[in-house]
Coordinates of C-alpha atoms and ligand atoms in Angstrom, one line a residue:
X1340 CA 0.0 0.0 0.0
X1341 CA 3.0 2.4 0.8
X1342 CA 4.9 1.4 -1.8
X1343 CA 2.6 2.2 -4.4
X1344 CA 1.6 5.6 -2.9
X1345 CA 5.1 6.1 -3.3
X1346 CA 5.2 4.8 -7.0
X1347 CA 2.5 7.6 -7.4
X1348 CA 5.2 10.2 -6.6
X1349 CA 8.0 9.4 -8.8
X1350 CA 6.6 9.3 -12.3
X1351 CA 8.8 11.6 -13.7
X1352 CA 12.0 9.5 -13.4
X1353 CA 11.9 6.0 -14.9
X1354 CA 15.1 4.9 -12.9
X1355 CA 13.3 5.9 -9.8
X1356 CA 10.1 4.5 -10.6
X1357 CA 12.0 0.9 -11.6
X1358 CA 13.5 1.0 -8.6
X1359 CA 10.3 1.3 -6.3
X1360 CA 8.6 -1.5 -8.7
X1361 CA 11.3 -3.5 -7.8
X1362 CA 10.8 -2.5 -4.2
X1363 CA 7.4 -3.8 -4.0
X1364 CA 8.4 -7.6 -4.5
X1365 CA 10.6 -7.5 -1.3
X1366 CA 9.7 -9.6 1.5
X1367 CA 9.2 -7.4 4.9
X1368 CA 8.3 -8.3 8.0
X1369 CA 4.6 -7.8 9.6
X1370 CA 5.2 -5.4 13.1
X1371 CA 2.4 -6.3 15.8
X1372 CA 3.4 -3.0 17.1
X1373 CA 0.3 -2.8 19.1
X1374 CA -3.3 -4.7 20.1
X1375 CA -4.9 -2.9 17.2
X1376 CA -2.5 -4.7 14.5
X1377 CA -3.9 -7.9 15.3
X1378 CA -7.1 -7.1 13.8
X1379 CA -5.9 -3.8 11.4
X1380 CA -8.5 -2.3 9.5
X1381 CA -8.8 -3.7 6.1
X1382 CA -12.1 -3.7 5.4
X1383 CA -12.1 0.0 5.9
X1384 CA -9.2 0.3 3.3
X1385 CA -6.5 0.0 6.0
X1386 CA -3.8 -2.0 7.2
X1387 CA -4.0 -6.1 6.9
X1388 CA -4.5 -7.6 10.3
X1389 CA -2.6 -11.2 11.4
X1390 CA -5.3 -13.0 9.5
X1391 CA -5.3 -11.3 6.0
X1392 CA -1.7 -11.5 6.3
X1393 CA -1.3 -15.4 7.1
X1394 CA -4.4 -16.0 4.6
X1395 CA -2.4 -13.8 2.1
X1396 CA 0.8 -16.4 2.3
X1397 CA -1.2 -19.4 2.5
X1398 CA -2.5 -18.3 -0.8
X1399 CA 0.7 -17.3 -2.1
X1400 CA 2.1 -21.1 -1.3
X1401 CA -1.0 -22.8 -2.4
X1402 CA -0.3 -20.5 -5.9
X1403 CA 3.6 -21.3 -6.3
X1404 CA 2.9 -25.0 -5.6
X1405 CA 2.0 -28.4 -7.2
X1406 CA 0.7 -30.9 -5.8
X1407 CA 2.5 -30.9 -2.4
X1408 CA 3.0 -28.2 -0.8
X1409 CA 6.2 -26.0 -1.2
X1410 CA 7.4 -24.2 2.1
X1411 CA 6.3 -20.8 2.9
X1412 CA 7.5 -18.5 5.3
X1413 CA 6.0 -15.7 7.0
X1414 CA 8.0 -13.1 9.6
X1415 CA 6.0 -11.5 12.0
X1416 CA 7.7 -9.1 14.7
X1417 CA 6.4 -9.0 18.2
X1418 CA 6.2 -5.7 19.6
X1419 CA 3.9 -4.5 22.1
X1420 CA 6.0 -5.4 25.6
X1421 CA 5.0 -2.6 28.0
X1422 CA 7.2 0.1 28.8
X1423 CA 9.0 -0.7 25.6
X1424 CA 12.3 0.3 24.9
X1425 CA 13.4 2.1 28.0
X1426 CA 16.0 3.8 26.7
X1427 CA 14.2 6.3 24.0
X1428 CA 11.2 7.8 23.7
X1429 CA 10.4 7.2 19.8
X1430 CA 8.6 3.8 20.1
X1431 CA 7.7 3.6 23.5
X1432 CA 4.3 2.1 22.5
X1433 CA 0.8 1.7 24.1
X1434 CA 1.2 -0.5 27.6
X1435 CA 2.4 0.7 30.8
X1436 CA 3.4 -1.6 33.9
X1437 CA 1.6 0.8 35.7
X1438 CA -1.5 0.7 34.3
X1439 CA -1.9 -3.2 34.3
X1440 CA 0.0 -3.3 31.2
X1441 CA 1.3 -7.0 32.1
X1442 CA -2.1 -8.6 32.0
X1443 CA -3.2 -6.9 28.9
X1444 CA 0.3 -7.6 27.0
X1445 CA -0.5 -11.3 28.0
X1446 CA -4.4 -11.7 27.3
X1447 CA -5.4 -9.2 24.9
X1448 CA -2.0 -9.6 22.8
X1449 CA 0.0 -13.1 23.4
X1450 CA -2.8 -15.3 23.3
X1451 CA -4.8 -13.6 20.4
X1452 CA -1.8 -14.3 18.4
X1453 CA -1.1 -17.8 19.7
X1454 CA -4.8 -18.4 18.8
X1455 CA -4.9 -17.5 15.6
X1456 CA -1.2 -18.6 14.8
X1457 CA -2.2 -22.0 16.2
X1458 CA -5.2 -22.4 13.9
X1459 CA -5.4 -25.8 11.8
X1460 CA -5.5 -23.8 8.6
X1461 CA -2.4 -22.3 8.8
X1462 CA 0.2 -25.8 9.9
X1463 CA 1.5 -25.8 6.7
X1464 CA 3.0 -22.3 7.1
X1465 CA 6.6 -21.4 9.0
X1466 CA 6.6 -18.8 11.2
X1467 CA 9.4 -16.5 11.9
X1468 CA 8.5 -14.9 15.3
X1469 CA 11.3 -12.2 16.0
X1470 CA 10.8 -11.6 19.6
X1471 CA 10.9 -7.8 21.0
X1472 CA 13.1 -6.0 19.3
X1473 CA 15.2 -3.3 21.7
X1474 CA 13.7 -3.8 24.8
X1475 CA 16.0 -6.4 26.3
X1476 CA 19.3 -5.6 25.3
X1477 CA 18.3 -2.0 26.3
X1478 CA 17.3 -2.9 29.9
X1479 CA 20.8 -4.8 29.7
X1480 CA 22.8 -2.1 28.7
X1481 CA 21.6 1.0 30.3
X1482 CA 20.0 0.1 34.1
X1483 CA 22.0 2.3 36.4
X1484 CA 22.7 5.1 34.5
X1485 CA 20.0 7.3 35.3
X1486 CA 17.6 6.0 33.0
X1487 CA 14.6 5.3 35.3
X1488 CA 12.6 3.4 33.3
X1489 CA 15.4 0.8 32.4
X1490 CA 16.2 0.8 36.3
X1491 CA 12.4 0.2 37.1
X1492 CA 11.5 -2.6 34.5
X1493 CA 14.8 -4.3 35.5
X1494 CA 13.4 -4.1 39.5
X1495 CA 10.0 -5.3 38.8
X1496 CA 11.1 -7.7 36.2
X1497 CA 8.5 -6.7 33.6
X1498 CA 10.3 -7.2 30.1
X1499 CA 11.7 -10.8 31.8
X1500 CA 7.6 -11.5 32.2
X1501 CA 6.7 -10.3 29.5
X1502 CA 8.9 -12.2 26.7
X1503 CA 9.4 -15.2 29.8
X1504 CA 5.2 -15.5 28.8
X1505 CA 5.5 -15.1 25.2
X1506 CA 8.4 -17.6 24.5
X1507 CA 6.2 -20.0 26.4
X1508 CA 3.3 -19.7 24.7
X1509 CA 4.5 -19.4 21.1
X1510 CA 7.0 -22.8 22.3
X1511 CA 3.5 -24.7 22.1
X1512 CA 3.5 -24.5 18.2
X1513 CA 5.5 -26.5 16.3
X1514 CA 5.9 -24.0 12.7
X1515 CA 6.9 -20.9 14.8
X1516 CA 10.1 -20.5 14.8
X1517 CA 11.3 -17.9 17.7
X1518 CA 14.4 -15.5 17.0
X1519 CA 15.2 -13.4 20.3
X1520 CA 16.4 -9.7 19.4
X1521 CA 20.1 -9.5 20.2
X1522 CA 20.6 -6.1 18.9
X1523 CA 23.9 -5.3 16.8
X1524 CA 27.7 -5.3 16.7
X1525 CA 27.4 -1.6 17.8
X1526 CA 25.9 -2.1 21.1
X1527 CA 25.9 -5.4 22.5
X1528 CA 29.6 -6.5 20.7
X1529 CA 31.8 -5.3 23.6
X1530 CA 33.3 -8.6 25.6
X1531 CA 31.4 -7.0 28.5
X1532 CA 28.0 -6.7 26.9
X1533 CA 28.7 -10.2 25.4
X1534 CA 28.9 -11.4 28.7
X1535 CA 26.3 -9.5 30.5
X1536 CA 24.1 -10.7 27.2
X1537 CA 24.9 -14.4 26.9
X1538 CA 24.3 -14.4 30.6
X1539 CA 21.1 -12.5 30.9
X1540 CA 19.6 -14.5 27.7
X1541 CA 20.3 -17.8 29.2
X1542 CA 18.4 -17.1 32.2
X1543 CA 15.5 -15.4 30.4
X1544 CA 15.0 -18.2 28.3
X1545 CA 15.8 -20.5 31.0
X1546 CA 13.3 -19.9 32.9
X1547 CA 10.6 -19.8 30.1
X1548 CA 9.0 -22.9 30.5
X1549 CA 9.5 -25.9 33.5
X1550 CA 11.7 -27.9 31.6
X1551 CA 14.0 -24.9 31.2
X1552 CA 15.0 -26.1 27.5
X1553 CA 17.0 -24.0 25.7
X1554 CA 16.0 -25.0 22.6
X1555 CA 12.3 -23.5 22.5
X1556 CA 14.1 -20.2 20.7
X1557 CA 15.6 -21.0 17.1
X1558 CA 18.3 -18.3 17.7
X1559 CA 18.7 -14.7 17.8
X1560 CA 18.1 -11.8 15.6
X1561 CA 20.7 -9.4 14.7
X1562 CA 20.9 -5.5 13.3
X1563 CA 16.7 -5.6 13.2
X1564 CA 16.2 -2.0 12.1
X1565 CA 19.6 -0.9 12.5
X1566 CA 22.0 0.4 9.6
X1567 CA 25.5 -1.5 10.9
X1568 CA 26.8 -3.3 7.9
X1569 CA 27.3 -6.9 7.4
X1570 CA 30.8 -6.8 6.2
X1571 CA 33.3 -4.4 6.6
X1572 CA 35.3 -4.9 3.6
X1573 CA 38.4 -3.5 3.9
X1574 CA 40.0 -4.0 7.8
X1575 CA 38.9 -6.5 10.3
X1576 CA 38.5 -5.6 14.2
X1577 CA 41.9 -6.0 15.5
X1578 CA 43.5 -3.8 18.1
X1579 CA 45.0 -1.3 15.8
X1580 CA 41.6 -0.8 14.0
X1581 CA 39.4 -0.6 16.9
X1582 CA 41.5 1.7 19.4
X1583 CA 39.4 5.1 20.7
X1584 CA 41.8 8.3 20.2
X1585 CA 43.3 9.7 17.2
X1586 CA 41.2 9.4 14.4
X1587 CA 39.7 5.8 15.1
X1588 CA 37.6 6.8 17.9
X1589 CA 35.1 4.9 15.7
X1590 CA 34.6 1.3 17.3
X1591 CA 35.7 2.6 21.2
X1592 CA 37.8 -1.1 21.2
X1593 CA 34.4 -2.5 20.5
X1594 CA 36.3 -5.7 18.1
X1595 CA 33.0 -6.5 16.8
X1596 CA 32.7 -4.4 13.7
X1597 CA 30.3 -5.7 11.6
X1598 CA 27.5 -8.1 11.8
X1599 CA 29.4 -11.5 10.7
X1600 CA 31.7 -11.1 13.1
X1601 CA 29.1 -10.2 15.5
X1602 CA 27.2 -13.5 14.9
X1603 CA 29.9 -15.3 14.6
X1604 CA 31.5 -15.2 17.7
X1605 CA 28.2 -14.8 19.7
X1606 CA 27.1 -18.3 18.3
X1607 CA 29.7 -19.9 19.5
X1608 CA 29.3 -18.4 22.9
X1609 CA 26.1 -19.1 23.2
X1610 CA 26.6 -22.7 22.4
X1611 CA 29.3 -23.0 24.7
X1612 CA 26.9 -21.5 27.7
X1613 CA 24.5 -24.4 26.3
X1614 CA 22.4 -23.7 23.9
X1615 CA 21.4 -26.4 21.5
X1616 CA 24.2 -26.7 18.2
X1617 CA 21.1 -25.9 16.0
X1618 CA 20.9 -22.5 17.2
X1619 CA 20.9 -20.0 14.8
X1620 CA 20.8 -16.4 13.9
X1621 CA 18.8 -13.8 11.2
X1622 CA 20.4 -10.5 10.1
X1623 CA 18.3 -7.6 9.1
X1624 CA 20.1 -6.6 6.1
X1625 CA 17.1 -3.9 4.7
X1626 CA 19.1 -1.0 5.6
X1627 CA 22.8 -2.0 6.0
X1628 CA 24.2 -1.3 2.4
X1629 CA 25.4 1.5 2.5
X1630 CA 26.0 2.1 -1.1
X1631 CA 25.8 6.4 -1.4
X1632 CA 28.8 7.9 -3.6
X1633 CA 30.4 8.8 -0.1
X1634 CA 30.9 4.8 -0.2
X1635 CA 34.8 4.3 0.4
X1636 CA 36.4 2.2 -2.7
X1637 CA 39.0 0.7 -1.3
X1638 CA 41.6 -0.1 1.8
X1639 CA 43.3 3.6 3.5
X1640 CA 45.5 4.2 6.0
X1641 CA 42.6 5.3 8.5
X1642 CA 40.0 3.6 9.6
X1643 CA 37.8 6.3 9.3
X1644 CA 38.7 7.0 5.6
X1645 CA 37.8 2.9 4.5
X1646 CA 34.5 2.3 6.7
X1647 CA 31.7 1.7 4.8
X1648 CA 29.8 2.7 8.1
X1649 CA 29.8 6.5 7.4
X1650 CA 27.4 7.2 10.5
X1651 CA 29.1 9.7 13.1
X1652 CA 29.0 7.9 15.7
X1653 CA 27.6 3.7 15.7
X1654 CA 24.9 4.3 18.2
X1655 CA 23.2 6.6 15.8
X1656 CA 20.0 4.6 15.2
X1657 CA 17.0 7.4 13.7
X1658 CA 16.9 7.6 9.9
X1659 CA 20.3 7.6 9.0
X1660 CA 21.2 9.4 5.7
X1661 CA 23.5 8.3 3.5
X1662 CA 22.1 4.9 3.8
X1663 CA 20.7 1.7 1.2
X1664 CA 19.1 -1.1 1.1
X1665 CA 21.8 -4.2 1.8
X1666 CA 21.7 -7.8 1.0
X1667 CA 18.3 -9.0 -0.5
X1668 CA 16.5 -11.2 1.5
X1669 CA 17.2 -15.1 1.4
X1670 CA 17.5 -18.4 3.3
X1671 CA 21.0 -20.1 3.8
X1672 CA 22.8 -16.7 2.6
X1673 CA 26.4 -18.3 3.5
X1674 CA 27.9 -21.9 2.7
X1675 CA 30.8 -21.1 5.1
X1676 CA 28.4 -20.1 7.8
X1677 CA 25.4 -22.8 8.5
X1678 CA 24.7 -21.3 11.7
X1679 CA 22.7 -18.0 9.4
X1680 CA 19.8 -19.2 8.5
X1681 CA 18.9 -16.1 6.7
X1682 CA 18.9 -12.2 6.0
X1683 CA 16.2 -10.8 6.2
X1684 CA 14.1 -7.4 5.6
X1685 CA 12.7 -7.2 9.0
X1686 CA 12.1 -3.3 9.2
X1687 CA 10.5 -2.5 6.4
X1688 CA 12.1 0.3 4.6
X1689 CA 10.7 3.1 4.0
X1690 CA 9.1 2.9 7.7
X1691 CA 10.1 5.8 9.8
X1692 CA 12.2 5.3 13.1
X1693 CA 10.9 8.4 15.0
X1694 CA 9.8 12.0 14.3
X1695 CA 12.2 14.7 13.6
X1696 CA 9.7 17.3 15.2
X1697 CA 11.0 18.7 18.1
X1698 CA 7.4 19.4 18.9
X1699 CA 6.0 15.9 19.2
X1700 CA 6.9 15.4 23.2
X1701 CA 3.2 14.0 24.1
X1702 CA 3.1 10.3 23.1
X1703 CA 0.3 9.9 20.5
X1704 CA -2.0 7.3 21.0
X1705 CA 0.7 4.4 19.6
X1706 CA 2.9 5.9 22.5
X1707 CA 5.0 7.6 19.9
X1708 CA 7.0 10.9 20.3
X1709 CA 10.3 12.6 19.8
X1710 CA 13.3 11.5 20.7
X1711 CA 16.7 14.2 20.4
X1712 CA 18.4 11.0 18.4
X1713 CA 16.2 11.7 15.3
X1714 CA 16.2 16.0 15.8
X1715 CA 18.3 18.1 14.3
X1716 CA 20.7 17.9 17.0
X1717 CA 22.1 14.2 15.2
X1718 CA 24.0 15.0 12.2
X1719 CA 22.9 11.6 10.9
X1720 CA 19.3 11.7 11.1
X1721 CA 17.1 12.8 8.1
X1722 CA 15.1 15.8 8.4
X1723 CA 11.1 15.7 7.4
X1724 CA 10.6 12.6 9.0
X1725 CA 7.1 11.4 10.8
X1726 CA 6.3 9.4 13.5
X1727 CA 8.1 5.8 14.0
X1728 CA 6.5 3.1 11.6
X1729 CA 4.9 6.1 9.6
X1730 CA 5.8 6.1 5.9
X1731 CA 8.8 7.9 5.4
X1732 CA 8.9 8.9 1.0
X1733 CA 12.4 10.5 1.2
X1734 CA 14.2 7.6 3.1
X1735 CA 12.6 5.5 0.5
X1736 CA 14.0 7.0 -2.4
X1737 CA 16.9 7.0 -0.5
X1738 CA 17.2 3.7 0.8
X1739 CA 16.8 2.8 -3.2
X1740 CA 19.2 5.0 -4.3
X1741 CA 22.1 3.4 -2.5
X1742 CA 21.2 -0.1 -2.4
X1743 CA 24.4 -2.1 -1.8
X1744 CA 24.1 -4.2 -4.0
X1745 CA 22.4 -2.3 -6.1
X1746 CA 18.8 -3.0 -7.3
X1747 CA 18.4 -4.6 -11.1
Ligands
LIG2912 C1 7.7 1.4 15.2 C2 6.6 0.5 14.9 C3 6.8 0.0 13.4 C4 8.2 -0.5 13.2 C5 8.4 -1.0 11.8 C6 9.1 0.8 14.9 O1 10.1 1.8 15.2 O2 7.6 1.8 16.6 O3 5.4 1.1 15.0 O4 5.8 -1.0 13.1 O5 9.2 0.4 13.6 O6 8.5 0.1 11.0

């Protein structure tokens, strides 16, 4: 629906308008961003609700297939944890602990999706369930630090509840295949955040269900709506690339400098803590190419002058310009690397990460408002942008534009 209001907009170029047709065929992800997605409102002309949507792909594989059925994937993102993301204001969303948030994340939004998700008529379906995006590793990484509402869903245990509830529910269903939200390279790839990480997920999941089996999760996600590139092609995280001072302040000894290495070396920590062999990881690659003309061409003496990464700083996270689309979507991306079982478009681009109005400090009914990371005040955040998961035009185009690889 988006794309083609967009495709309404750029009639006067043909390479633009090629590029947005081409856009249209990508696989995103569905965001149950809040109670009201479960339904959406398509028969009044809006959004498709968890039915259309699983209805829509059961179609689609009954079209594509012969006789027997082919496999069919579907990736829905659960989103609706209350007091989301403690750590910024642009998604906070719609439930609060302390207005019996807990009980209406569980009954009005878990078990309506593990209702319909469990339905007969959809078996034949897999279901890619990325777990939570943010919330987590953001409680992890930032309780103690003044932020309260990190410090007081840490105390009262909420987001451990909350996803505690949902991994056990959506463990019941044999097709859904759970990936837990393990943020990026950029944040959680310091050895100290590994460990605090590894440590913290093993108990979360842990204590999911009786049998503590850490196998009811598939693996983790990586990079979901982040822009920090897969591969940095040109220097690899060793001491003399990573070092803060000088001109490589860049990766603040933070060794993990892309995403491959990233999942890379947290697999095989995780599997040494005890998770299962099979565990395995999805990268979001819909906004991680990085192919502008500022794109460096080849190896340099500094860091900063080879990075493909051209963000300011690597926690910039709002609609950061200069970006593109990265690696297409697709299963088994990597022979050398059987742990990734896929990249994958999980925000879909195009969709705002927060409101560049300075205005905007009342959460709208979604809980959305604006956060200083996508003002004016960020050097890396586009201007003109609405509220999170509202359709952003420009960053399309843009996103297009510098698709690494580029789009045919
Ligand atoms: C927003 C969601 C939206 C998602 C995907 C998030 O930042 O808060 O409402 O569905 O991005 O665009």
């Amino acid at each position: 629906m988006q794309v083609a209001q967009s495709l309404t907009r750029v009639t006067a170029s043909a390479t633009d308008t090629a590029l947005v047709k081409a856009a249209a065929k990508f696989p995103t992800a569905v965001w149950l961003d809040r109670i009201a997605a479960i339904d959406g409102a398509k028969s009044t002309g809006g959004a498709m609700g968890l039915v259309d949507h699983l209805d829509a792909a059961v179609a689609q594989q009954k079209a594509q297939s012969g006789s027997t059925l082919k496999p069919m994937t579907i990736q829905l993102v659960v989103y609706d944890l209350p007091d989301r993301d403690c750590a910024a204001l642009a998604s906070n969303g719609e439930l609060s602990s302390a207005n019996d948030g807990m009980t209406k994340y569980k009954t009005l939004y878990i078990d309506r999706i593990a209702e319909i998700l469990a339905r007969p008529a959809y078996a034949g379906l897999r279901i890619v369930a990325v777990i939570e995006p943010d919330s987590f590793p953001n409680m992890l990484t930032n309780v103690g630090i003044g932020k309260t509402v990190c410090d007081s869903v840490n105390s009262k245990g909420v987001y451990v509840q909350g996803i505690q509830y949902t991994l056990n529910k959506l463990s019941t269903l044999k097709n859904v295949y759970m990936y837990l939200d393990i943020a990026h390279s950029g944040w959680l790839g310091w050895d100290n955040n590994r460990a605090k990480a590894i440590d913290g997920f093993k108990t979360l999941v842990k204590g999911a269900t009786p049998s503590g089996n850490l196998g009811i999760i598939r693996g983790f996600a990586s990079n979901t709506a982040n822009y920090t590139p897969l591969d940095e092609p040109y220097f690899d995280g060793t001491d003399n690339n990573v070092k803060s001072g000088g001109t490589t302040e860049f990766y603040e000894w933070n060794r993990m400098i892309d995403e491959l290495s990233y999942t890379d070396k947290l697999r095989s920590e995780f599997v040494a803590a005890g998770f299962p062999d099979t565990l395995s990881f999805i990268i979001d690659t819909s906004r991680n190419g990085w192919g502008s003309p500022k794109r460096p061409t080849g190896p340099a003496a500094d860091v900063d002058d080879m990075r493909i990464d051209r963000r300011a700083a690597r926690g910039n996270w709002c609609n950061v310009k200069d970006t593109g689309i990265g690696e297409r979507p697709r299963a088994n991306p990597d022979a050398t690397r059987t742990h990734l079982d896929a990249f994958v478009f999980v925000k879909p681009p195009g969709a705002s990460d927060g409101t560049s109005d300075s205005t905007a400090t009342t959460p709208n009914a979604e809980g959305k408002r604006f956060d200083a990371m996508c003002g004016s005040g960020n050097v890396d955040a586009l201007s003109g942008a609405p509220h999170a998961g509202q359709w952003f035009h420009d960053q399309f185009l843009m996103l297009l534009r510098n698709a690494s690889p580029a789009i045919k």
